[in-house]
Amino acid sequence: MKDLPALYAAGLADGRLTADPAQEAVLPEFERIRADLVRPVKRGLFRKPPEPPKGLYLWGGVGRGKSMLMDLFVSSLGDIPRRRVHFHVFMQEIHAALHKARKTQAEDALAPVAAAITQDLRLLAFDEMQITDITDAMIVGRLFQALFDGGVTVVTTSNRPPDDLYKDGLNRQLFLPFIDLIKSRMVVRELASPTDHRQNRLSGAQTYFTPANAEARAAIEAIWQDLAGGDGRALILTVNKRDVTLPQFRNGVARASFYDLCAKPLGPADYLAIADAVRVLILEDIPRLSRSNFNEARRFVTLIDALYEARVRLIASADAQPESLYVEGDGAFDFERTASRLREMQSADWSG
């Protein structure tokens, strides 16, 4: 079984990875955890199970390679019981499990939920920890304490340092012990690379495809595989007690159709939540817009505004170039700003 530096070196040698000193600087932290987890455990009737290794909280800007390093780490663990999951998805599962446990009149609904997670699991790898919802904020401290008490090592990536989690959130003072828990049970490291590898992979590449035909679908599928690194799963965002679904999501990259996001009764708060949750959005099959689909067009404008303000990278397929998407009917004049933004978001220096 290869160690992390050897696996990283192999990726450099075959061209899958690009050398980055900042990435290489954090490899020892991953290797520390890997070496401890794969060490044979001496068993005996009266032997206490070994203390799990201290976890890792790796934070840094988008595109710096945090998810790539985590995937490399998880792939190196052989048959060690582990799970790699996006933090949003994990918390959705927790809330669903809590709802089910409460129906059983459990005195403490979180206890059986945490016990089920920690059973036979030694590592939880979370991608993109980000806490904006008060319901998450109020349970995450007890949940992580239960994970640690159950012998689970936690490794997570985030775009923010621990002190910025749930920043300006409601009743944030109740959340602060969780930040202290992270600092005591996990090593906090910044991936301070000056290079945005994701942006570099898209720099100069086509990001807007027209017409939305089989050739465009094939090109977008290739981009999806390159950026997401595999099959995604649905991401459900809860906005004002309603569910907003992104059909495919992985490594901060979401993929949806125009129908998924603009033909359903979504509003500004929904699009702001989407823009906050993803770093790249692949939006397929944008139709020509007119008075016949005015509501859909209005939602599309709102979506693009949210993505633009959040600096989310957009990959799109459409029936026409931006300037020709909406040429007649109410709103055609106002759409000129949206077309201009779509053009700007295609530029090589657009940072998503």
PDB file of N, CA and C in Angstrom, residues 183-249:
ATOM      1  N   LYS A 183     -10.951  22.737  16.947  1.00  0.00           N
ATOM      2  CA  LYS A 183      -9.548  23.078  17.188  1.00  0.00           C
ATOM      3  C   LYS A 183      -8.863  22.097  18.129  1.00  0.00           C
ATOM      4  N   SER A 184      -9.644  21.477  19.027  1.00  0.00           N
ATOM      5  CA  SER A 184      -9.042  20.548  19.980  1.00  0.00           C
ATOM      6  C   SER A 184      -8.919  19.130  19.425  1.00  0.00           C
ATOM      7  N   ARG A 185      -9.824  18.731  18.523  1.00  0.00           N
ATOM      8  CA  ARG A 185      -9.840  17.353  18.032  1.00  0.00           C
ATOM      9  C   ARG A 185      -9.357  17.198  16.594  1.00  0.00           C
ATOM     10  N   MET A 186      -9.039  18.314  15.939  1.00  0.00           N
ATOM     11  CA  MET A 186      -8.578  18.269  14.558  1.00  0.00           C
ATOM     12  C   MET A 186      -7.422  19.253  14.375  1.00  0.00           C
ATOM     13  N   VAL A 187      -6.485  18.876  13.538  1.00  0.00           N
ATOM     14  CA  VAL A 187      -5.424  19.806  13.143  1.00  0.00           C
ATOM     15  C   VAL A 187      -5.995  20.731  12.079  1.00  0.00           C
ATOM     16  N   VAL A 188      -5.838  22.031  12.263  1.00  0.00           N
ATOM     17  CA  VAL A 188      -6.352  23.015  11.309  1.00  0.00           C
ATOM     18  C   VAL A 188      -5.196  23.488  10.430  1.00  0.00           C
ATOM     19  N   ARG A 189      -5.353  23.284   9.120  1.00  0.00           N
ATOM     20  CA  ARG A 189      -4.321  23.712   8.169  1.00  0.00           C
ATOM     21  C   ARG A 189      -4.956  24.480   7.021  1.00  0.00           C
ATOM     22  N   GLU A 190      -4.261  25.511   6.577  1.00  0.00           N
ATOM     23  CA  GLU A 190      -4.697  26.244   5.397  1.00  0.00           C
ATOM     24  C   GLU A 190      -3.939  25.738   4.181  1.00  0.00           C
ATOM     25  N   LEU A 191      -4.659  25.493   3.094  1.00  0.00           N
ATOM     26  CA  LEU A 191      -4.026  25.169   1.818  1.00  0.00           C
ATOM     27  C   LEU A 191      -3.851  26.498   1.086  1.00  0.00           C
ATOM     28  N   ALA A 192      -2.715  27.119   1.327  1.00  0.00           N
ATOM     29  CA  ALA A 192      -2.505  28.506   0.881  1.00  0.00           C
ATOM     30  C   ALA A 192      -1.824  28.557  -0.476  1.00  0.00           C
ATOM     31  N   SER A 193      -2.432  27.893  -1.443  1.00  0.00           N
ATOM     32  CA  SER A 193      -1.857  27.907  -2.793  1.00  0.00           C
ATOM     33  C   SER A 193      -2.292  29.162  -3.540  1.00  0.00           C
ATOM     34  N   PRO A 194      -1.380  29.799  -4.296  1.00  0.00           N
ATOM     35  CA  PRO A 194      -1.778  30.942  -5.124  1.00  0.00           C
ATOM     36  C   PRO A 194      -2.474  30.521  -6.410  1.00  0.00           C
ATOM     37  N   THR A 195      -2.502  29.216  -6.668  1.00  0.00           N
ATOM     38  CA  THR A 195      -3.011  28.711  -7.947  1.00  0.00           C
ATOM     39  C   THR A 195      -4.430  28.173  -7.802  1.00  0.00           C
ATOM     40  N   ASP A 196      -5.325  28.655  -8.648  1.00  0.00           N
ATOM     41  CA  ASP A 196      -6.677  28.113  -8.744  1.00  0.00           C
ATOM     42  C   ASP A 196      -6.662  27.071  -9.855  1.00  0.00           C
ATOM     43  N   HIS A 197      -6.483  25.793  -9.476  1.00  0.00           N
ATOM     44  CA  HIS A 197      -6.339  24.737 -10.477  1.00  0.00           C
ATOM     45  C   HIS A 197      -7.618  24.531 -11.275  1.00  0.00           C
ATOM     46  N   ARG A 198      -8.750  24.701 -10.632  1.00  0.00           N
ATOM     47  CA  ARG A 198     -10.016  24.523 -11.351  1.00  0.00           C
ATOM     48  C   ARG A 198     -10.166  25.601 -12.411  1.00  0.00           C
ATOM     49  N   GLN A 199      -9.819  26.845 -12.035  1.00  0.00           N
ATOM     50  CA  GLN A 199      -9.900  27.937 -12.996  1.00  0.00           C
ATOM     51  C   GLN A 199      -8.931  27.703 -14.148  1.00  0.00           C
ATOM     52  N   ASN A 200      -7.732  27.209 -13.822  1.00  0.00           N
ATOM     53  CA  ASN A 200      -6.753  26.952 -14.868  1.00  0.00           C
ATOM     54  C   ASN A 200      -7.240  25.902 -15.848  1.00  0.00           C
ATOM     55  N   ARG A 201      -7.968  24.900 -15.349  1.00  0.00           N
ATOM     56  CA  ARG A 201      -8.471  23.859 -16.243  1.00  0.00           C
ATOM     57  C   ARG A 201      -9.530  24.400 -17.186  1.00  0.00           C
ATOM     58  N   LEU A 202     -10.245  25.446 -16.752  1.00  0.00           N
ATOM     59  CA  LEU A 202     -11.277  26.035 -17.604  1.00  0.00           C
ATOM     60  C   LEU A 202     -10.776  27.226 -18.404  1.00  0.00           C
ATOM     61  N   SER A 203      -9.609  27.762 -18.009  1.00  0.00           N
ATOM     62  CA  SER A 203      -9.104  28.954 -18.680  1.00  0.00           C
ATOM     63  C   SER A 203      -8.874  28.680 -20.160  1.00  0.00           C
ATOM     64  N   GLY A 204      -9.517  29.474 -20.988  1.00  0.00           N
ATOM     65  CA  GLY A 204      -9.384  29.296 -22.428  1.00  0.00           C
ATOM     66  C   GLY A 204     -10.277  28.214 -23.006  1.00  0.00           C
ATOM     67  N   ALA A 205     -10.942  27.454 -22.140  1.00  0.00           N
ATOM     68  CA  ALA A 205     -11.810  26.379 -22.621  1.00  0.00           C
ATOM     69  C   ALA A 205     -13.204  26.926 -22.922  1.00  0.00           C
ATOM     70  N   GLN A 206     -13.901  26.279 -23.821  1.00  0.00           N
ATOM     71  CA  GLN A 206     -15.268  26.688 -24.134  1.00  0.00           C
ATOM     72  C   GLN A 206     -16.170  26.355 -22.960  1.00  0.00           C
ATOM     73  N   THR A 207     -16.999  27.304 -22.564  1.00  0.00           N
ATOM     74  CA  THR A 207     -17.898  27.098 -21.433  1.00  0.00           C
ATOM     75  C   THR A 207     -19.359  27.360 -21.796  1.00  0.00           C
ATOM     76  N   TYR A 208     -19.613  27.813 -23.011  1.00  0.00           N
ATOM     77  CA  TYR A 208     -20.982  28.084 -23.461  1.00  0.00           C
ATOM     78  C   TYR A 208     -21.153  27.408 -24.818  1.00  0.00           C
ATOM     79  N   PHE A 209     -22.104  26.481 -24.891  1.00  0.00           N
ATOM     80  CA  PHE A 209     -22.254  25.653 -26.077  1.00  0.00           C
ATOM     81  C   PHE A 209     -23.603  25.896 -26.742  1.00  0.00           C
ATOM     82  N   THR A 210     -23.567  26.169 -28.026  1.00  0.00           N
ATOM     83  CA  THR A 210     -24.796  26.336 -28.794  1.00  0.00           C
ATOM     84  C   THR A 210     -24.577  25.809 -30.206  1.00  0.00           C
ATOM     85  N   PRO A 211     -25.566  25.118 -30.784  1.00  0.00           N
ATOM     86  CA  PRO A 211     -26.856  24.767 -30.187  1.00  0.00           C
ATOM     87  C   PRO A 211     -26.720  23.667 -29.131  1.00  0.00           C
ATOM     88  N   ALA A 212     -27.783  23.449 -28.375  1.00  0.00           N
ATOM     89  CA  ALA A 212     -27.781  22.433 -27.312  1.00  0.00           C
ATOM     90  C   ALA A 212     -28.108  21.076 -27.916  1.00  0.00           C
ATOM     91  N   ASN A 213     -27.132  20.537 -28.651  1.00  0.00           N
ATOM     92  CA  ASN A 213     -27.350  19.277 -29.360  1.00  0.00           C
ATOM     93  C   ASN A 213     -26.497  18.166 -28.742  1.00  0.00           C
ATOM     94  N   ALA A 214     -26.419  17.036 -29.441  1.00  0.00           N
ATOM     95  CA  ALA A 214     -25.675  15.891 -28.921  1.00  0.00           C
ATOM     96  C   ALA A 214     -24.196  16.225 -28.738  1.00  0.00           C
ATOM     97  N   GLU A 215     -23.654  17.022 -29.635  1.00  0.00           N
ATOM     98  CA  GLU A 215     -22.243  17.414 -29.513  1.00  0.00           C
ATOM     99  C   GLU A 215     -22.011  18.242 -28.247  1.00  0.00           C
ATOM    100  N   ALA A 216     -22.943  19.162 -27.967  1.00  0.00           N
ATOM    101  CA  ALA A 216     -22.839  19.967 -26.744  1.00  0.00           C
ATOM    102  C   ALA A 216     -22.961  19.097 -25.507  1.00  0.00           C
ATOM    103  N   ARG A 217     -23.882  18.138 -25.525  1.00  0.00           N
ATOM    104  CA  ARG A 217     -24.049  17.251 -24.369  1.00  0.00           C
ATOM    105  C   ARG A 217     -22.786  16.446 -24.106  1.00  0.00           C
ATOM    106  N   ALA A 218     -22.146  15.981 -25.174  1.00  0.00           N
ATOM    107  CA  ALA A 218     -20.913  15.203 -25.013  1.00  0.00           C
ATOM    108  C   ALA A 218     -19.796  16.070 -24.431  1.00  0.00           C
ATOM    109  N   ALA A 219     -19.697  17.305 -24.899  1.00  0.00           N
ATOM    110  CA  ALA A 219     -18.660  18.204 -24.400  1.00  0.00           C
ATOM    111  C   ALA A 219     -18.889  18.532 -22.922  1.00  0.00           C
ATOM    112  N   ILE A 220     -20.135  18.766 -22.566  1.00  0.00           N
ATOM    113  CA  ILE A 220     -20.448  19.081 -21.173  1.00  0.00           C
ATOM    114  C   ILE A 220     -20.231  17.868 -20.279  1.00  0.00           C
ATOM    115  N   GLU A 221     -20.540  16.676 -20.775  1.00  0.00           N
ATOM    116  CA  GLU A 221     -20.288  15.465 -19.995  1.00  0.00           C
ATOM    117  C   GLU A 221     -18.796  15.333 -19.691  1.00  0.00           C
ATOM    118  N   ALA A 222     -17.939  15.658 -20.678  1.00  0.00           N
ATOM    119  CA  ALA A 222     -16.494  15.588 -20.463  1.00  0.00           C
ATOM    120  C   ALA A 222     -16.057  16.594 -19.400  1.00  0.00           C
ATOM    121  N   ILE A 223     -16.626  17.802 -19.429  1.00  0.00           N
ATOM    122  CA  ILE A 223     -16.303  18.813 -18.419  1.00  0.00           C
ATOM    123  C   ILE A 223     -16.760  18.346 -17.042  1.00  0.00           C
ATOM    124  N   TRP A 224     -17.970  17.800 -16.976  1.00  0.00           N
ATOM    125  CA  TRP A 224     -18.489  17.282 -15.709  1.00  0.00           C
ATOM    126  C   TRP A 224     -17.567  16.222 -15.117  1.00  0.00           C
ATOM    127  N   GLN A 225     -17.148  15.277 -15.926  1.00  0.00           N
ATOM    128  CA  GLN A 225     -16.272  14.223 -15.434  1.00  0.00           C
ATOM    129  C   GLN A 225     -14.938  14.786 -14.963  1.00  0.00           C
ATOM    130  N   ASP A 226     -14.424  15.784 -15.691  1.00  0.00           N
ATOM    131  CA  ASP A 226     -13.140  16.378 -15.339  1.00  0.00           C
ATOM    132  C   ASP A 226     -13.229  17.147 -14.027  1.00  0.00           C
ATOM    133  N   LEU A 227     -14.271  17.967 -13.871  1.00  0.00           N
ATOM    134  CA  LEU A 227     -14.374  18.811 -12.687  1.00  0.00           C
ATOM    135  C   LEU A 227     -14.922  18.076 -11.474  1.00  0.00           C
ATOM    136  N   ALA A 228     -15.952  17.256 -11.687  1.00  0.00           N
ATOM    137  CA  ALA A 228     -16.587  16.566 -10.557  1.00  0.00           C
ATOM    138  C   ALA A 228     -15.843  15.298 -10.178  1.00  0.00           C
ATOM    139  N   GLY A 229     -15.184  14.698 -11.144  1.00  0.00           N
ATOM    140  CA  GLY A 229     -14.387  13.515 -10.849  1.00  0.00           C
ATOM    141  C   GLY A 229     -15.186  12.259 -10.602  1.00  0.00           C
ATOM    142  N   GLY A 230     -16.398  12.176 -11.138  1.00  0.00           N
ATOM    143  CA  GLY A 230     -17.201  10.968 -10.965  1.00  0.00           C
ATOM    144  C   GLY A 230     -18.675  11.282 -10.946  1.00  0.00           C
ATOM    145  N   ASP A 231     -19.449  10.261 -10.676  1.00  0.00           N
ATOM    146  CA  ASP A 231     -20.904  10.438 -10.633  1.00  0.00           C
ATOM    147  C   ASP A 231     -21.302  11.251  -9.410  1.00  0.00           C
ATOM    148  N   GLY A 232     -22.265  12.129  -9.607  1.00  0.00           N
ATOM    149  CA  GLY A 232     -22.759  12.924  -8.496  1.00  0.00           C
ATOM    150  C   GLY A 232     -24.036  12.341  -7.921  1.00  0.00           C
ATOM    151  N   ARG A 233     -24.546  13.012  -6.928  1.00  0.00           N
ATOM    152  CA  ARG A 233     -25.830  12.644  -6.359  1.00  0.00           C
ATOM    153  C   ARG A 233     -26.603  13.929  -6.090  1.00  0.00           C
ATOM    154  N   ALA A 234     -27.882  13.802  -5.882  1.00  0.00           N
ATOM    155  CA  ALA A 234     -28.717  14.986  -5.697  1.00  0.00           C
ATOM    156  C   ALA A 234     -28.312  15.737  -4.426  1.00  0.00           C
ATOM    157  N   LEU A 235     -28.328  17.058  -4.522  1.00  0.00           N
ATOM    158  CA  LEU A 235     -28.124  17.915  -3.368  1.00  0.00           C
ATOM    159  C   LEU A 235     -29.426  18.668  -3.122  1.00  0.00           C
ATOM    160  N   ILE A 236     -29.978  18.510  -1.929  1.00  0.00           N
ATOM    161  CA  ILE A 236     -31.249  19.149  -1.581  1.00  0.00           C
ATOM    162  C   ILE A 236     -30.964  20.263  -0.593  1.00  0.00           C
ATOM    163  N   LEU A 237     -31.273  21.481  -0.985  1.00  0.00           N
ATOM    164  CA  LEU A 237     -31.095  22.640  -0.125  1.00  0.00           C
ATOM    165  C   LEU A 237     -32.447  23.010   0.480  1.00  0.00           C
ATOM    166  N   THR A 238     -32.476  23.251   1.764  1.00  0.00           N
ATOM    167  CA  THR A 238     -33.712  23.660   2.420  1.00  0.00           C
ATOM    168  C   THR A 238     -33.729  25.184   2.533  1.00  0.00           C
ATOM    169  N   VAL A 239     -34.699  25.797   1.866  1.00  0.00           N
ATOM    170  CA  VAL A 239     -34.816  27.252   1.842  1.00  0.00           C
ATOM    171  C   VAL A 239     -36.224  27.617   2.295  1.00  0.00           C
ATOM    172  N   ASN A 240     -36.296  28.321   3.410  1.00  0.00           N
ATOM    173  CA  ASN A 240     -37.606  28.710   3.945  1.00  0.00           C
ATOM    174  C   ASN A 240     -38.554  27.508   4.052  1.00  0.00           C
ATOM    175  N   LYS A 241     -38.015  26.400   4.585  1.00  0.00           N
ATOM    176  CA  LYS A 241     -38.764  25.163   4.830  1.00  0.00           C
ATOM    177  C   LYS A 241     -39.230  24.469   3.550  1.00  0.00           C
ATOM    178  N   ARG A 242     -38.628  24.845   2.411  1.00  0.00           N
ATOM    179  CA  ARG A 242     -38.921  24.165   1.145  1.00  0.00           C
ATOM    180  C   ARG A 242     -37.633  23.538   0.620  1.00  0.00           C
ATOM    181  N   ASP A 243     -37.777  22.477  -0.166  1.00  0.00           N
ATOM    182  CA  ASP A 243     -36.617  21.799  -0.741  1.00  0.00           C
ATOM    183  C   ASP A 243     -36.325  22.317  -2.144  1.00  0.00           C
ATOM    184  N   VAL A 244     -35.066  22.651  -2.378  1.00  0.00           N
ATOM    185  CA  VAL A 244     -34.589  23.027  -3.708  1.00  0.00           C
ATOM    186  C   VAL A 244     -33.567  21.978  -4.113  1.00  0.00           C
ATOM    187  N   THR A 245     -33.812  21.295  -5.224  1.00  0.00           N
ATOM    188  CA  THR A 245     -33.002  20.136  -5.601  1.00  0.00           C
ATOM    189  C   THR A 245     -32.091  20.440  -6.775  1.00  0.00           C
ATOM    190  N   LEU A 246     -30.812  20.151  -6.592  1.00  0.00           N
ATOM    191  CA  LEU A 246     -29.843  20.119  -7.689  1.00  0.00           C
ATOM    192  C   LEU A 246     -29.635  18.644  -8.019  1.00  0.00           C
ATOM    193  N   PRO A 247     -30.020  18.197  -9.223  1.00  0.00           N
ATOM    194  CA  PRO A 247     -30.049  16.758  -9.516  1.00  0.00           C
ATOM    195  C   PRO A 247     -28.708  16.045  -9.374  1.00  0.00           C
ATOM    196  N   GLN A 248     -27.604  16.736  -9.707  1.00  0.00           N
ATOM    197  CA  GLN A 248     -26.283  16.119  -9.584  1.00  0.00           C
ATOM    198  C   GLN A 248     -25.329  17.105  -8.929  1.00  0.00           C
ATOM    199  N   PHE A 249     -24.543  16.588  -8.002  1.00  0.00           N
ATOM    200  CA  PHE A 249     -23.617  17.455  -7.280  1.00  0.00           C
ATOM    201  C   PHE A 249     -22.436  16.633  -6.797  1.00  0.00           C
TER     202      PHE A 249
END
